[in-house]
Tab-separated table of C-alpha atoms in Angstrom:
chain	number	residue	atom	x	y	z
A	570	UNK	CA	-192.427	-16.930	-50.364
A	571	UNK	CA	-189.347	-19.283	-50.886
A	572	UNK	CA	-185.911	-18.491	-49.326
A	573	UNK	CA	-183.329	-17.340	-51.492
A	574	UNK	CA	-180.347	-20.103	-52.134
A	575	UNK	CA	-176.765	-18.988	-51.667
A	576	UNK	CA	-176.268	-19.109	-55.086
A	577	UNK	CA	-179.037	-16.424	-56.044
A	578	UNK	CA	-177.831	-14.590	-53.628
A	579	UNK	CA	-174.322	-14.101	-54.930
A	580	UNK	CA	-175.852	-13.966	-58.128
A	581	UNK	CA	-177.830	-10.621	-57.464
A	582	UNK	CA	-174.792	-9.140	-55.658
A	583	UNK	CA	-172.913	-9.365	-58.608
A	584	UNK	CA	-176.184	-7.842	-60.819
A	585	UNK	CA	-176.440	-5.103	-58.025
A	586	UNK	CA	-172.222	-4.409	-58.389
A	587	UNK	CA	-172.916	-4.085	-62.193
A	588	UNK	CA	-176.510	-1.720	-62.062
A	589	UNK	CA	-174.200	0.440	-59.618
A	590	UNK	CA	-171.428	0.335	-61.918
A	591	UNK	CA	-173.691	1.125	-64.600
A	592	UNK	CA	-175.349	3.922	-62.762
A	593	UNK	CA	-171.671	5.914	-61.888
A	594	UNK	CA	-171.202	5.823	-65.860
A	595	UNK	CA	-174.044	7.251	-67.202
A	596	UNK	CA	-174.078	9.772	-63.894
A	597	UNK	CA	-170.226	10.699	-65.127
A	598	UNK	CA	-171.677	11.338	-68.633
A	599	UNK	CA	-174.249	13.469	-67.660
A	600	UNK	CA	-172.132	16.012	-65.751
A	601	UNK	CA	-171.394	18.902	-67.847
A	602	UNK	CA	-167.509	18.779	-69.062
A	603	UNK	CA	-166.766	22.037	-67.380
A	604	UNK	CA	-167.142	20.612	-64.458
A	605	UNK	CA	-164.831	17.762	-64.901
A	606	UNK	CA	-162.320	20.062	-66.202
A	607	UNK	CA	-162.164	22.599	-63.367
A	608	UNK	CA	-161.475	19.321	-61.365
A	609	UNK	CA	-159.328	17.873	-63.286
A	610	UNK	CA	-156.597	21.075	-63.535
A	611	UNK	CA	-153.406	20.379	-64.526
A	612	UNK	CA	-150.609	21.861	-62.218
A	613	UNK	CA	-149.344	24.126	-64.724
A	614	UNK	CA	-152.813	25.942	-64.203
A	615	UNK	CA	-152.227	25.435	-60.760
A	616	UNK	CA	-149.024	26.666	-60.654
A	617	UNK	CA	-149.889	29.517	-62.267
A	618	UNK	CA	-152.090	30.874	-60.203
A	619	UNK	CA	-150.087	30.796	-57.395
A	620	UNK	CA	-147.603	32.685	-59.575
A	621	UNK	CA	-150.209	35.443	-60.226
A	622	UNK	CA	-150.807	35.544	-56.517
A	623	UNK	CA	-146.701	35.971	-56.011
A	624	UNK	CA	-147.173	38.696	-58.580
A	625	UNK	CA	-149.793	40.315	-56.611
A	626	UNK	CA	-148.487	40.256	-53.407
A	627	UNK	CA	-144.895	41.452	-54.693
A	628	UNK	CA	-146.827	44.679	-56.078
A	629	UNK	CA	-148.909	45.191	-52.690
A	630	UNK	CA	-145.148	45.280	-50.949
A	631	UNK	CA	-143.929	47.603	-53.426
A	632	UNK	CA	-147.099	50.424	-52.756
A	633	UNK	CA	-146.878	49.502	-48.762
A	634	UNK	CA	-142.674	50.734	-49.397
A	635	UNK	CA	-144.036	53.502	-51.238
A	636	UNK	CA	-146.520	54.720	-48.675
A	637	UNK	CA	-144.164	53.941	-45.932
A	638	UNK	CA	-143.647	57.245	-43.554
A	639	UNK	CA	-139.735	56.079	-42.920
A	640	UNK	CA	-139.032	56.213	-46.376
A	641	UNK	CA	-140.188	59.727	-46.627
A	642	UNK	CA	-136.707	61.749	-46.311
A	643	UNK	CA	-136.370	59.444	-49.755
A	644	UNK	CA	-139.932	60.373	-51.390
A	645	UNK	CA	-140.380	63.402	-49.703
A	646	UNK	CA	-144.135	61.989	-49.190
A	647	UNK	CA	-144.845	62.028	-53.234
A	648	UNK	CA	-144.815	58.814	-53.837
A	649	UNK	CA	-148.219	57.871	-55.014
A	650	UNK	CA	-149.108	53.602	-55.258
A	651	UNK	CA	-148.295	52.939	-58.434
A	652	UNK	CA	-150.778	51.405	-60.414
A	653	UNK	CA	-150.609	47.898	-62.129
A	654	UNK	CA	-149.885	47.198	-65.825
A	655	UNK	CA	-150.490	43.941	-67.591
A	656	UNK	CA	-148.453	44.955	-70.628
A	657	UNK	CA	-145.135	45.541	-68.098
A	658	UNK	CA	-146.748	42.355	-66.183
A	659	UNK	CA	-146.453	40.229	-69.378
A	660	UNK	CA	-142.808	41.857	-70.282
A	661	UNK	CA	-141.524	41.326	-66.567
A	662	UNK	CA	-143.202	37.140	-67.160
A	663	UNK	CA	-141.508	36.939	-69.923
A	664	UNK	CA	-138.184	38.113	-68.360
A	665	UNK	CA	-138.451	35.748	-65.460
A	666	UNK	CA	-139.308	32.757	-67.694
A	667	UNK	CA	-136.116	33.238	-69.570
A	668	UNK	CA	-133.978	33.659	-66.420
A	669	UNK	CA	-135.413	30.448	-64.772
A	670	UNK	CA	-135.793	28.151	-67.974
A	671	UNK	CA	-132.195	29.239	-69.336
A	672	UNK	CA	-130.381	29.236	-65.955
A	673	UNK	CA	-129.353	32.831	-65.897
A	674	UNK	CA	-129.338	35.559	-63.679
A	675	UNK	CA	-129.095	39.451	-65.780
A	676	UNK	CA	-131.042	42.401	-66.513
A	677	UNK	CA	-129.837	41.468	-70.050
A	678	UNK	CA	-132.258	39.284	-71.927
A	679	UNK	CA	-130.648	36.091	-73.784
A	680	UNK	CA	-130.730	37.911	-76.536
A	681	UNK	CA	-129.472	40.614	-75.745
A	682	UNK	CA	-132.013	42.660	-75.151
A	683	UNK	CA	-131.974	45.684	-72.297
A	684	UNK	CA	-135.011	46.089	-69.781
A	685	UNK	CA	-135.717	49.461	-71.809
A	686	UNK	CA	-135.763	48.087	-75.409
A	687	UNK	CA	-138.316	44.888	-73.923
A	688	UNK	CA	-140.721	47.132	-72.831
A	689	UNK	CA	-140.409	49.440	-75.981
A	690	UNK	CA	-140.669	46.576	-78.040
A	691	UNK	CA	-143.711	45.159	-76.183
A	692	UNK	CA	-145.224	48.579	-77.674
A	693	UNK	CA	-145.473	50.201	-74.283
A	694	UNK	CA	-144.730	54.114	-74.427
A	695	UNK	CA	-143.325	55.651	-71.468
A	696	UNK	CA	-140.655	58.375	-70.498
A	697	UNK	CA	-138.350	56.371	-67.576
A	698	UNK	CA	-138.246	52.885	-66.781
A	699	UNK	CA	-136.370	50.625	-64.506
A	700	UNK	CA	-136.552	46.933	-64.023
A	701	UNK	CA	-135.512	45.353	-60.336
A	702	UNK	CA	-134.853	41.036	-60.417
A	703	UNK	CA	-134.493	39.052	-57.843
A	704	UNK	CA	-133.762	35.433	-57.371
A	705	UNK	CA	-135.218	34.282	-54.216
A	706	UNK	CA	-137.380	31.790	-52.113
A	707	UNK	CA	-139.894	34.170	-51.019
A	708	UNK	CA	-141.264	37.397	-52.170
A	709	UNK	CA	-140.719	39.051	-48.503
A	710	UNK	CA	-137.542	38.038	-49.033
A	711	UNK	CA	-137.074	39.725	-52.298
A	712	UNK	CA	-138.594	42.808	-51.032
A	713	UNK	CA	-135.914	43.020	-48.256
A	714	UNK	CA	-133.290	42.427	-50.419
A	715	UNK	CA	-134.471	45.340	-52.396
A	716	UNK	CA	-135.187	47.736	-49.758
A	717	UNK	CA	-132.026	46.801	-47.642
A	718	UNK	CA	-129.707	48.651	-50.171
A	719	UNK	CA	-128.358	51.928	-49.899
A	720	UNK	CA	-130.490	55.176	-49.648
A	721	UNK	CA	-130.407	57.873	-52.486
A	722	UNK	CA	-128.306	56.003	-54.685
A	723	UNK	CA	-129.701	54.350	-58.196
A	724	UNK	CA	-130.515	51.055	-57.574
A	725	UNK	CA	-133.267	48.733	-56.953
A	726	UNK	CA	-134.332	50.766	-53.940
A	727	UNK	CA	-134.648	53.372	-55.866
A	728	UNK	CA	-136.822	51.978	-58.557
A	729	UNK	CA	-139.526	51.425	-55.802
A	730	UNK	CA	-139.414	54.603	-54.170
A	731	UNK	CA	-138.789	56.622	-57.563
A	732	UNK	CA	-142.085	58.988	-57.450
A	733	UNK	CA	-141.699	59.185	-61.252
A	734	UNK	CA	-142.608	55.690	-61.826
A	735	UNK	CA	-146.534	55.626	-62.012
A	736	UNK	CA	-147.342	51.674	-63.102
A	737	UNK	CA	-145.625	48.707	-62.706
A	738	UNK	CA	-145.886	44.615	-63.899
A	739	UNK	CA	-143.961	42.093	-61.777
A	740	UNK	CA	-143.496	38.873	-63.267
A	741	UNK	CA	-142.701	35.284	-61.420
A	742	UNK	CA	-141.138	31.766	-62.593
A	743	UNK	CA	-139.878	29.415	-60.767
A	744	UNK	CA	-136.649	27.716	-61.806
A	745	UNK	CA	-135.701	24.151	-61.936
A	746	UNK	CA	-134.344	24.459	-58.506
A	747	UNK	CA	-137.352	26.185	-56.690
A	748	UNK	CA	-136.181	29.290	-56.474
A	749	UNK	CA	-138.423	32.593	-57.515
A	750	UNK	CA	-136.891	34.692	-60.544
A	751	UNK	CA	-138.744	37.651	-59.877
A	752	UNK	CA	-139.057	40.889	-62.862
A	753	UNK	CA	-140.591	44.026	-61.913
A	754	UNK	CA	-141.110	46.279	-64.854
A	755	UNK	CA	-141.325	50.099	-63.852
A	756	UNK	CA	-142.337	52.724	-65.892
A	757	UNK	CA	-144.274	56.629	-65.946
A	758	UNK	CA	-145.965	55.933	-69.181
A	759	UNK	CA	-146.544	58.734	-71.890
């Protein structure tokens, strides 16, 4: 058998670079676009479901205040873990996406809009309802900032301790600047 010359050597490197080329294309069309797609997420997706864990872990720090033993002279023990709500969820979303996309800071909405008449209007019925914000970096830190306030006194303290709430929806954005704008929606429903 003859000995290959340089230049059919080179020559079937550069057929071998194309086959394998060649090869990773039709490969690539043959995966199933799902596939691509869950690989190729865009950050919003991302982003959002580290909001949803945020939202999660702000509601598993509201039930461990509620079940909390040194909060009982405020609950007198009847404070049941209040159960989750994705209608208050979405209102308490929408709430913080205002605040952090219009630069604001209220319980008012930008339109004027009270935390009572949003969750009316998102059709919800209930007989109370209170709505805590925050605008911090964590949500340990909002959690502190809520229970650090004064005992038996209306405020957001007493929103998460209130044994008449029975469901809540807590709702996270992140503003331009990093920080959390944090809704939590409270309600006893009818």
């Amino acid at each position: 058998m003859p000995t290959p010359t340089a230049s059919a050597i080179r020559f079937a490197s550069h057929i071998n670079g194309y086959a394998t080329t060649i090869l990773a294309a039709l490969l690539l069309a043959l995966l199933p676009a799902s596939s691509l797609s869950s690989q190729m997420a865009p950050q919003r997706a991302s982003f959002q479901n580290r909001t949803s864990q945020l939202e999660l872990q702000m509601w598993e720090l509201i039930n461990r205040d509620r079940a909390d033993p040194s909060y009982s002279n405020e609950t007198r023990g009847r404070a049941p873990a209040l159960q989750w709500d994705d209608r208050l969820a979405a209102v308490a979303r929408m709430h913080s996406e205002e605040m952090a996309r219009n630069r604001y800071f209220s319980h008012e909405g930008a339109d004027g809009s009270s935390p009572a008449s949003r969750v009316s209007m998102a059709g919800i019925k209930w007989r109370s309802t209170g709505e805590n914000i925050a605008n911090c970096g964590t949500m340990s830190e909002a959690e502190s900032l809520f229970m650090n306030e004064p005992k038996f006194q209306q405020n957001h303290r007493w929103n998460i301790l209130n044994v008449n709430y029975t469901h809540v929806g807590v709702g996270v954005a992140r503003g331009p600047d990093g920080r959390l704008y944090v809704t939590q929606e409270f309600a006893q429903l009818r």
